[in-house]
């Protein structure tokens, strides 16, 4: 399996006039998808402005011509099935079908910021599953649906605008429950390694990713699904493996990701907080070698 998608995360930090240039740049240099993340607060951005994810992607649609636009990832701790489906299908319509809807369990700090309570991991896992299943039910035309933690009733509107297909669904998953969910519902499975992985040295980190890839294949088998039909996406950079520090480092990371069966590599854009800044030329030269 070879890398067939190379993508970039543009953190939603600062005003749109500062972010826009990086979406235009990503479109021009040949990245396949430009992702933003969906946080209300984040430890890497104290005292900074974080823009709203789907509004940002809508603006990015007008600033770009061909690049995919996605969330990496929308947060289940403050998203709900009907509102998520509505905003996702709106962006899918506005972008002409370019949305990659990434969805994850979210961060407890965002739950605390949104509704004043920090949920336990098991509660977050159950809500994540409900958001995925409920979102799927909305797009399948359900008017009523009951999950374990969430439900909706009396939905009278259509699931999508006429002629607009549902977006690619990317699910971030690291542990057994989330991997099983991704194996059943995802078009794309994504991992960055999971909590705690960012402190690992590079060899241990790549070993962990290999175990996760094997775990996802087993989850697909348990779900009766061919794992080759699900894209495997790897986000690198939020940890000790930072591929954009040099062209050689980028190429080595791409080779190792490919060897583990990943077919999308995602890196952070040059202007990123928390020490992830990089030279745009590194990205451009590496992309020219990988295409």
mmCIF file of C-alpha atoms in Angstrom:
data_model
loop_
_atom_site.group_PDB
_atom_site.id
_atom_site.type_symbol
_atom_site.label_atom_id
_atom_site.label_comp_id
_atom_site.label_asym_id
_atom_site.label_seq_id
_atom_site.Cartn_x
_atom_site.Cartn_y
_atom_site.Cartn_z
ATOM 1 C CA UNK A 1 0.000 0.000 0.000
ATOM 2 C CA UNK A 2 1.465 3.341 -1.044
ATOM 3 C CA UNK A 3 0.809 6.857 0.198
ATOM 4 C CA UNK A 4 -1.850 8.306 -2.074
ATOM 5 C CA UNK A 5 -2.674 11.392 -0.025
ATOM 6 C CA UNK A 6 -0.350 13.888 1.640
ATOM 7 C CA UNK A 7 -2.115 16.480 3.710
ATOM 8 C CA UNK A 8 -1.533 19.327 6.118
ATOM 9 C CA UNK A 9 -3.073 20.678 9.338
ATOM 10 C CA UNK A 10 -3.484 24.433 9.515
ATOM 11 C CA UNK A 11 -4.258 25.232 13.172
ATOM 12 C CA UNK A 12 -7.157 27.694 13.548
ATOM 13 C CA UNK A 13 -4.996 30.152 15.451
ATOM 14 C CA UNK A 14 -5.229 33.887 14.867
ATOM 15 C CA UNK A 15 -7.529 35.911 12.603
ATOM 16 C CA UNK A 16 -8.647 34.645 9.209
ATOM 17 C CA UNK A 17 -6.331 37.067 7.373
ATOM 18 C CA UNK A 18 -3.402 35.182 8.980
ATOM 19 C CA UNK A 19 -4.788 31.710 8.253
ATOM 20 C CA UNK A 20 -5.913 32.383 4.684
ATOM 21 C CA UNK A 21 -2.408 32.603 3.258
ATOM 22 C CA UNK A 22 -1.649 29.045 4.417
ATOM 23 C CA UNK A 23 -4.754 27.606 2.770
ATOM 24 C CA UNK A 24 -3.781 29.308 -0.492
ATOM 25 C CA UNK A 25 -0.202 28.047 -0.076
ATOM 26 C CA UNK A 26 -1.333 24.455 0.625
ATOM 27 C CA UNK A 27 -3.533 24.528 -2.460
ATOM 28 C CA UNK A 28 -0.705 25.865 -4.627
ATOM 29 C CA UNK A 29 2.111 23.545 -3.454
ATOM 30 C CA UNK A 30 0.087 20.375 -3.961
ATOM 31 C CA UNK A 31 -1.201 19.160 -0.607
ATOM 32 C CA UNK A 32 -4.275 16.970 -0.993
ATOM 33 C CA UNK A 33 -6.288 18.041 2.055
ATOM 34 C CA UNK A 34 -5.965 21.042 4.353
ATOM 35 C CA UNK A 35 -7.327 20.221 7.796
ATOM 36 C CA UNK A 36 -8.209 22.420 10.735
ATOM 37 C CA UNK A 37 -8.949 21.269 14.253
ATOM 38 C CA UNK A 38 -12.030 21.756 16.378
ATOM 39 C CA UNK A 39 -11.156 23.003 19.863
ATOM 40 C CA UNK A 40 -12.716 25.558 22.173
ATOM 41 C CA UNK A 41 -9.520 25.710 24.194
ATOM 42 C CA UNK A 42 -6.134 24.048 23.867
ATOM 43 C CA UNK A 43 -2.920 23.875 25.864
ATOM 44 C CA UNK A 44 -0.855 24.802 22.780
ATOM 45 C CA UNK A 45 -2.722 28.081 22.316
ATOM 46 C CA UNK A 46 -2.956 29.903 25.660
ATOM 47 C CA UNK A 47 -3.940 33.522 25.196
ATOM 48 C CA UNK A 48 -4.535 32.961 21.463
ATOM 49 C CA UNK A 49 -7.654 33.145 19.305
ATOM 50 C CA UNK A 50 -9.027 29.804 18.048
ATOM 51 C CA UNK A 51 -11.510 30.123 15.203
ATOM 52 C CA UNK A 52 -14.499 27.831 14.714
ATOM 53 C CA UNK A 53 -13.665 24.893 12.469
ATOM 54 C CA UNK A 54 -16.531 24.688 9.983
ATOM 55 C CA UNK A 55 -16.791 28.450 9.534
ATOM 56 C CA UNK A 56 -13.067 28.500 8.803
ATOM 57 C CA UNK A 57 -13.418 25.752 6.192
ATOM 58 C CA UNK A 58 -16.250 27.645 4.533
ATOM 59 C CA UNK A 59 -13.988 30.682 4.214
ATOM 60 C CA UNK A 60 -11.165 28.430 2.963
ATOM 61 C CA UNK A 61 -13.420 27.145 0.188
ATOM 62 C CA UNK A 62 -13.500 30.628 -1.292
ATOM 63 C CA UNK A 63 -9.735 31.016 -1.018
ATOM 64 C CA UNK A 64 -8.819 27.715 -2.720
ATOM 65 C CA UNK A 65 -9.562 25.933 -5.966
ATOM 66 C CA UNK A 66 -8.990 22.176 -5.688
ATOM 67 C CA UNK A 67 -7.683 21.105 -2.275
ATOM 68 C CA UNK A 68 -9.824 18.996 0.045
ATOM 69 C CA UNK A 69 -10.873 20.694 3.282
ATOM 70 C CA UNK A 70 -11.361 18.821 6.515
ATOM 71 C CA UNK A 71 -11.642 18.675 10.275
ATOM 72 C CA UNK A 72 -8.954 16.811 12.168
ATOM 73 C CA UNK A 73 -11.034 16.383 14.095
ATOM 74 C CA UNK A 74 -14.504 17.643 14.970
ATOM 75 C CA UNK A 75 -15.131 17.141 18.679
ATOM 76 C CA UNK A 76 -17.845 14.805 19.944
ATOM 77 C CA UNK A 77 -17.806 16.362 23.408
ATOM 78 C CA UNK A 78 -19.690 19.412 22.131
ATOM 79 C CA UNK A 79 -21.066 18.278 18.748
ATOM 80 C CA UNK A 80 -24.395 16.454 18.423
ATOM 81 C CA UNK A 81 -25.697 14.309 15.543
ATOM 82 C CA UNK A 82 -28.253 16.630 13.949
ATOM 83 C CA UNK A 83 -26.229 19.838 14.222
ATOM 84 C CA UNK A 84 -23.089 18.029 13.051
ATOM 85 C CA UNK A 85 -24.899 16.621 10.019
ATOM 86 C CA UNK A 86 -26.336 20.047 9.219
ATOM 87 C CA UNK A 87 -23.025 21.900 9.374
ATOM 88 C CA UNK A 88 -21.128 19.122 7.585
ATOM 89 C CA UNK A 89 -23.585 18.947 4.697
ATOM 90 C CA UNK A 90 -23.611 22.745 4.438
ATOM 91 C CA UNK A 91 -19.810 22.826 4.106
ATOM 92 C CA UNK A 92 -19.917 19.892 1.704
ATOM 93 C CA UNK A 93 -22.374 21.845 -0.438
ATOM 94 C CA UNK A 94 -20.430 25.126 -0.276
ATOM 95 C CA UNK A 95 -17.104 23.463 -1.078
ATOM 96 C CA UNK A 96 -18.445 21.491 -4.033
ATOM 97 C CA UNK A 97 -17.880 18.135 -2.336
ATOM 98 C CA UNK A 98 -14.422 18.819 -0.924
ATOM 99 C CA UNK A 99 -15.151 18.165 2.782
ATOM 100 C CA UNK A 100 -13.404 15.429 4.738
ATOM 101 C CA UNK A 101 -15.402 15.170 7.966
ATOM 102 C CA UNK A 102 -12.960 14.080 10.628
ATOM 103 C CA UNK A 103 -14.537 13.225 13.976
ATOM 104 C CA UNK A 104 -13.055 12.167 17.287
ATOM 105 C CA UNK A 105 -13.942 11.737 20.933
ATOM 106 C CA UNK A 106 -12.658 15.242 21.680
ATOM 107 C CA UNK A 107 -10.831 16.676 24.659
ATOM 108 C CA UNK A 108 -12.164 16.839 28.224
ATOM 109 C CA UNK A 109 -10.893 20.411 28.488
ATOM 110 C CA UNK A 110 -13.266 21.408 25.675
ATOM 111 C CA UNK A 111 -16.167 19.763 27.490
ATOM 112 C CA UNK A 112 -15.215 21.694 30.612
ATOM 113 C CA UNK A 113 -15.075 24.930 28.625
ATOM 114 C CA UNK A 114 -18.390 24.234 26.872
ATOM 115 C CA UNK A 115 -20.619 23.003 29.667
ATOM 116 C CA UNK A 116 -18.608 23.184 32.866
ATOM 117 C CA UNK A 117 -17.989 19.502 33.533
ATOM 118 C CA UNK A 118 -15.018 17.283 32.781
ATOM 119 C CA UNK A 119 -16.257 13.883 31.551
ATOM 120 C CA UNK A 120 -14.623 10.548 32.290
ATOM 121 C CA UNK A 121 -12.981 8.640 29.419
ATOM 122 C CA UNK A 122 -15.700 5.973 29.298
ATOM 123 C CA UNK A 123 -18.381 8.668 29.071
ATOM 124 C CA UNK A 124 -16.509 10.364 26.234
ATOM 125 C CA UNK A 125 -16.212 7.036 24.416
ATOM 126 C CA UNK A 126 -19.946 6.377 24.694
ATOM 127 C CA UNK A 127 -20.784 9.863 23.448
ATOM 128 C CA UNK A 128 -18.349 9.515 20.527
ATOM 129 C CA UNK A 129 -20.103 6.317 19.464
ATOM 130 C CA UNK A 130 -23.494 8.010 19.715
ATOM 131 C CA UNK A 131 -22.398 11.021 17.660
ATOM 132 C CA UNK A 132 -21.074 8.715 14.910
ATOM 133 C CA UNK A 133 -24.145 6.481 14.877
ATOM 134 C CA UNK A 134 -26.571 9.370 15.230
ATOM 135 C CA UNK A 135 -24.872 11.370 12.468
ATOM 136 C CA UNK A 136 -25.087 8.305 10.207
ATOM 137 C CA UNK A 137 -28.783 7.911 11.070
ATOM 138 C CA UNK A 138 -29.467 11.556 10.135
ATOM 139 C CA UNK A 139 -27.827 11.121 6.723
ATOM 140 C CA UNK A 140 -29.799 7.930 6.169
ATOM 141 C CA UNK A 141 -33.005 9.917 6.618
ATOM 142 C CA UNK A 142 -34.043 8.973 10.146
ATOM 143 C CA UNK A 143 -36.544 11.274 11.821
ATOM 144 C CA UNK A 144 -36.120 9.722 15.267
ATOM 145 C CA UNK A 145 -33.160 7.959 16.843
ATOM 146 C CA UNK A 146 -32.116 6.927 20.345
ATOM 147 C CA UNK A 147 -28.567 6.259 21.468
ATOM 148 C CA UNK A 148 -27.048 5.611 24.869
ATOM 149 C CA UNK A 149 -26.202 9.230 25.679
ATOM 150 C CA UNK A 150 -27.867 11.238 22.874
ATOM 151 C CA UNK A 151 -31.066 11.109 20.845
ATOM 152 C CA UNK A 152 -33.127 13.115 18.373
ATOM 153 C CA UNK A 153 -36.843 13.158 17.571
ATOM 154 C CA UNK A 154 -39.196 14.897 15.181
ATOM 155 C CA UNK A 155 -36.605 15.728 12.523
ATOM 156 C CA UNK A 156 -38.665 16.944 9.563
ATOM 157 C CA UNK A 157 -35.991 18.243 7.192
ATOM 158 C CA UNK A 158 -34.065 16.389 4.499
ATOM 159 C CA UNK A 159 -30.610 15.005 5.349
ATOM 160 C CA UNK A 160 -28.776 16.829 2.549
ATOM 161 C CA UNK A 161 -29.263 19.339 -0.259
ATOM 162 C CA UNK A 162 -30.362 17.768 -3.543
ATOM 163 C CA UNK A 163 -27.466 16.176 -5.398
ATOM 164 C CA UNK A 164 -24.867 16.650 -2.640
ATOM 165 C CA UNK A 165 -23.182 13.379 -1.591
ATOM 166 C CA UNK A 166 -22.199 12.762 1.997
ATOM 167 C CA UNK A 167 -18.590 13.678 2.801
ATOM 168 C CA UNK A 168 -15.805 11.244 3.514
ATOM 169 C CA UNK A 169 -16.038 10.245 7.183
ATOM 170 C CA UNK A 170 -12.680 10.095 8.951
ATOM 171 C CA UNK A 171 -12.686 8.735 12.509
ATOM 172 C CA UNK A 172 -9.796 9.204 14.919
ATOM 173 C CA UNK A 173 -9.288 6.070 16.964
ATOM 174 C CA UNK A 174 -6.574 4.715 19.243
ATOM 175 C CA UNK A 175 -8.058 2.290 21.789
ATOM 176 C CA UNK A 176 -10.106 -0.904 21.258
ATOM 177 C CA UNK A 177 -13.581 0.669 21.503
ATOM 178 C CA UNK A 178 -12.786 3.511 19.103
ATOM 179 C CA UNK A 179 -10.987 1.180 16.678
ATOM 180 C CA UNK A 180 -14.087 -1.041 16.582
ATOM 181 C CA UNK A 181 -16.232 2.031 15.884
ATOM 182 C CA UNK A 182 -13.921 3.132 13.061
ATOM 183 C CA UNK A 183 -13.845 -0.367 11.612
ATOM 184 C CA UNK A 184 -17.636 -0.308 11.341
ATOM 185 C CA UNK A 185 -18.310 3.250 10.191
ATOM 186 C CA UNK A 186 -15.221 5.065 8.886
ATOM 187 C CA UNK A 187 -14.204 5.715 5.314
ATOM 188 C CA UNK A 188 -10.832 6.680 6.784
ATOM 189 C CA UNK A 189 -9.187 5.735 10.076
ATOM 190 C CA UNK A 190 -6.790 8.279 11.570
ATOM 191 C CA UNK A 191 -4.324 8.110 14.436
ATOM 192 C CA UNK A 192 -1.595 10.293 15.874
ATOM 193 C CA UNK A 193 -0.669 7.561 18.327
ATOM 194 C CA UNK A 194 -3.037 8.563 21.092
ATOM 195 C CA UNK A 195 -2.608 10.048 24.571
ATOM 196 C CA UNK A 196 0.864 9.447 25.948
ATOM 197 C CA UNK A 197 2.381 8.713 22.544
ATOM 198 C CA UNK A 198 3.818 12.201 22.163
ATOM 199 C CA UNK A 199 6.393 11.518 24.901
ATOM 200 C CA UNK A 200 7.728 8.339 23.257
ATOM 201 C CA UNK A 201 11.104 8.234 21.548
ATOM 202 C CA UNK A 202 10.863 7.674 17.782
ATOM 203 C CA UNK A 203 11.478 3.903 17.777
ATOM 204 C CA UNK A 204 8.899 3.269 20.492
ATOM 205 C CA UNK A 205 6.464 5.570 18.743
ATOM 206 C CA UNK A 206 6.703 3.735 15.418
ATOM 207 C CA UNK A 207 6.323 0.412 17.236
ATOM 208 C CA UNK A 208 3.123 1.721 18.841
ATOM 209 C CA UNK A 209 1.767 2.780 15.461
ATOM 210 C CA UNK A 210 2.465 -0.693 14.105
ATOM 211 C CA UNK A 211 0.478 -2.250 16.952
ATOM 212 C CA UNK A 212 -2.387 0.155 16.327
ATOM 213 C CA UNK A 213 -2.415 -0.686 12.625
ATOM 214 C CA UNK A 214 -2.568 -4.382 13.490
ATOM 215 C CA UNK A 215 -5.351 -3.664 15.980
ATOM 216 C CA UNK A 216 -7.341 -1.828 13.351
ATOM 217 C CA UNK A 217 -6.982 -4.743 10.924
ATOM 218 C CA UNK A 218 -8.305 -7.095 13.622
ATOM 219 C CA UNK A 219 -11.197 -4.733 14.344
ATOM 220 C CA UNK A 220 -12.107 -4.729 10.653
ATOM 221 C CA UNK A 221 -12.033 -8.518 10.594
ATOM 222 C CA UNK A 222 -14.298 -8.630 13.650
ATOM 223 C CA UNK A 223 -16.688 -6.223 11.892
ATOM 224 C CA UNK A 224 -16.666 -8.336 8.730
ATOM 225 C CA UNK A 225 -15.047 -5.558 6.738
ATOM 226 C CA UNK A 226 -12.099 -5.671 4.377
ATOM 227 C CA UNK A 227 -9.458 -3.367 5.935
ATOM 228 C CA UNK A 228 -8.080 -2.528 2.492
ATOM 229 C CA UNK A 229 -11.322 -0.646 1.805
ATOM 230 C CA UNK A 230 -10.660 1.831 4.618
ATOM 231 C CA UNK A 231 -8.059 4.548 4.145
ATOM 232 C CA UNK A 232 -5.420 4.684 6.902
ATOM 233 C CA UNK A 233 -4.329 8.182 7.884
ATOM 234 C CA UNK A 234 -1.413 9.160 10.114
ATOM 235 C CA UNK A 235 -0.913 12.572 11.714
ATOM 236 C CA UNK A 236 2.717 13.309 12.598
ATOM 237 C CA UNK A 237 4.288 16.268 14.359
ATOM 238 C CA UNK A 238 2.556 16.579 17.699
ATOM 239 C CA UNK A 239 5.251 14.690 19.531
ATOM 240 C CA UNK A 240 8.917 13.761 19.182
ATOM 241 C CA UNK A 241 8.612 12.639 15.563
ATOM 242 C CA UNK A 242 8.525 15.900 13.605
ATOM 243 C CA UNK A 243 8.936 15.200 9.902
ATOM 244 C CA UNK A 244 8.958 18.800 8.705
ATOM 245 C CA UNK A 245 12.271 19.706 10.358
ATOM 246 C CA UNK A 246 14.108 18.639 7.181
ATOM 247 C CA UNK A 247 13.430 17.217 3.739
ATOM 248 C CA UNK A 248 15.217 13.982 4.630
ATOM 249 C CA UNK A 249 13.195 13.691 7.843
ATOM 250 C CA UNK A 250 9.972 14.183 5.900
ATOM 251 C CA UNK A 251 10.922 11.511 3.351
ATOM 252 C CA UNK A 252 11.939 9.019 6.048
ATOM 253 C CA UNK A 253 8.657 9.572 7.889
ATOM 254 C CA UNK A 254 6.705 9.040 4.670
ATOM 255 C CA UNK A 255 8.603 5.815 4.005
ATOM 256 C CA UNK A 256 7.981 4.488 7.531
ATOM 257 C CA UNK A 257 4.290 5.399 7.364
ATOM 258 C CA UNK A 258 3.932 3.628 4.050
ATOM 259 C CA UNK A 259 5.711 0.542 5.403
ATOM 260 C CA UNK A 260 3.088 0.296 8.164
ATOM 261 C CA UNK A 261 0.264 0.411 5.637
ATOM 262 C CA UNK A 262 -0.778 4.037 5.983
ATOM 263 C CA UNK A 263 -1.930 5.694 2.789
ATOM 264 C CA UNK A 264 -2.366 9.254 4.051
ATOM 265 C CA UNK A 265 0.352 11.250 5.806
ATOM 266 C CA UNK A 266 -0.688 14.465 7.564
ATOM 267 C CA UNK A 267 1.826 17.035 8.830
ATOM 268 C CA UNK A 268 1.538 20.438 10.468
ATOM 269 C CA UNK A 269 1.687 23.610 8.394
ATOM 270 C CA UNK A 270 4.716 25.897 8.686
ATOM 271 C CA UNK A 271 3.069 28.472 10.960
ATOM 272 C CA UNK A 272 1.973 26.253 13.851
ATOM 273 C CA UNK A 273 2.024 26.866 17.615
ATOM 274 C CA UNK A 274 3.726 24.768 20.306
ATOM 275 C CA UNK A 275 7.108 24.712 18.586
ATOM 276 C CA UNK A 276 5.894 23.051 15.387
ATOM 277 C CA UNK A 277 7.057 25.883 13.114
ATOM 278 C CA UNK A 278 8.832 24.745 9.953
ATOM 279 C CA UNK A 279 10.309 26.152 6.770
ATOM 280 C CA UNK A 280 7.795 26.182 3.889
ATOM 281 C CA UNK A 281 10.638 25.149 1.578
ATOM 282 C CA UNK A 282 10.970 21.843 3.455
ATOM 283 C CA UNK A 283 7.342 21.037 2.658
ATOM 284 C CA UNK A 284 7.659 22.099 -0.961
ATOM 285 C CA UNK A 285 10.852 20.157 -1.649
ATOM 286 C CA UNK A 286 9.585 17.037 0.117
ATOM 287 C CA UNK A 287 6.305 17.129 -1.793
ATOM 288 C CA UNK A 288 8.174 17.405 -5.078
ATOM 289 C CA UNK A 289 10.128 14.249 -4.169
ATOM 290 C CA UNK A 290 7.051 12.301 -3.074
ATOM 291 C CA UNK A 291 4.882 13.075 -6.113
#
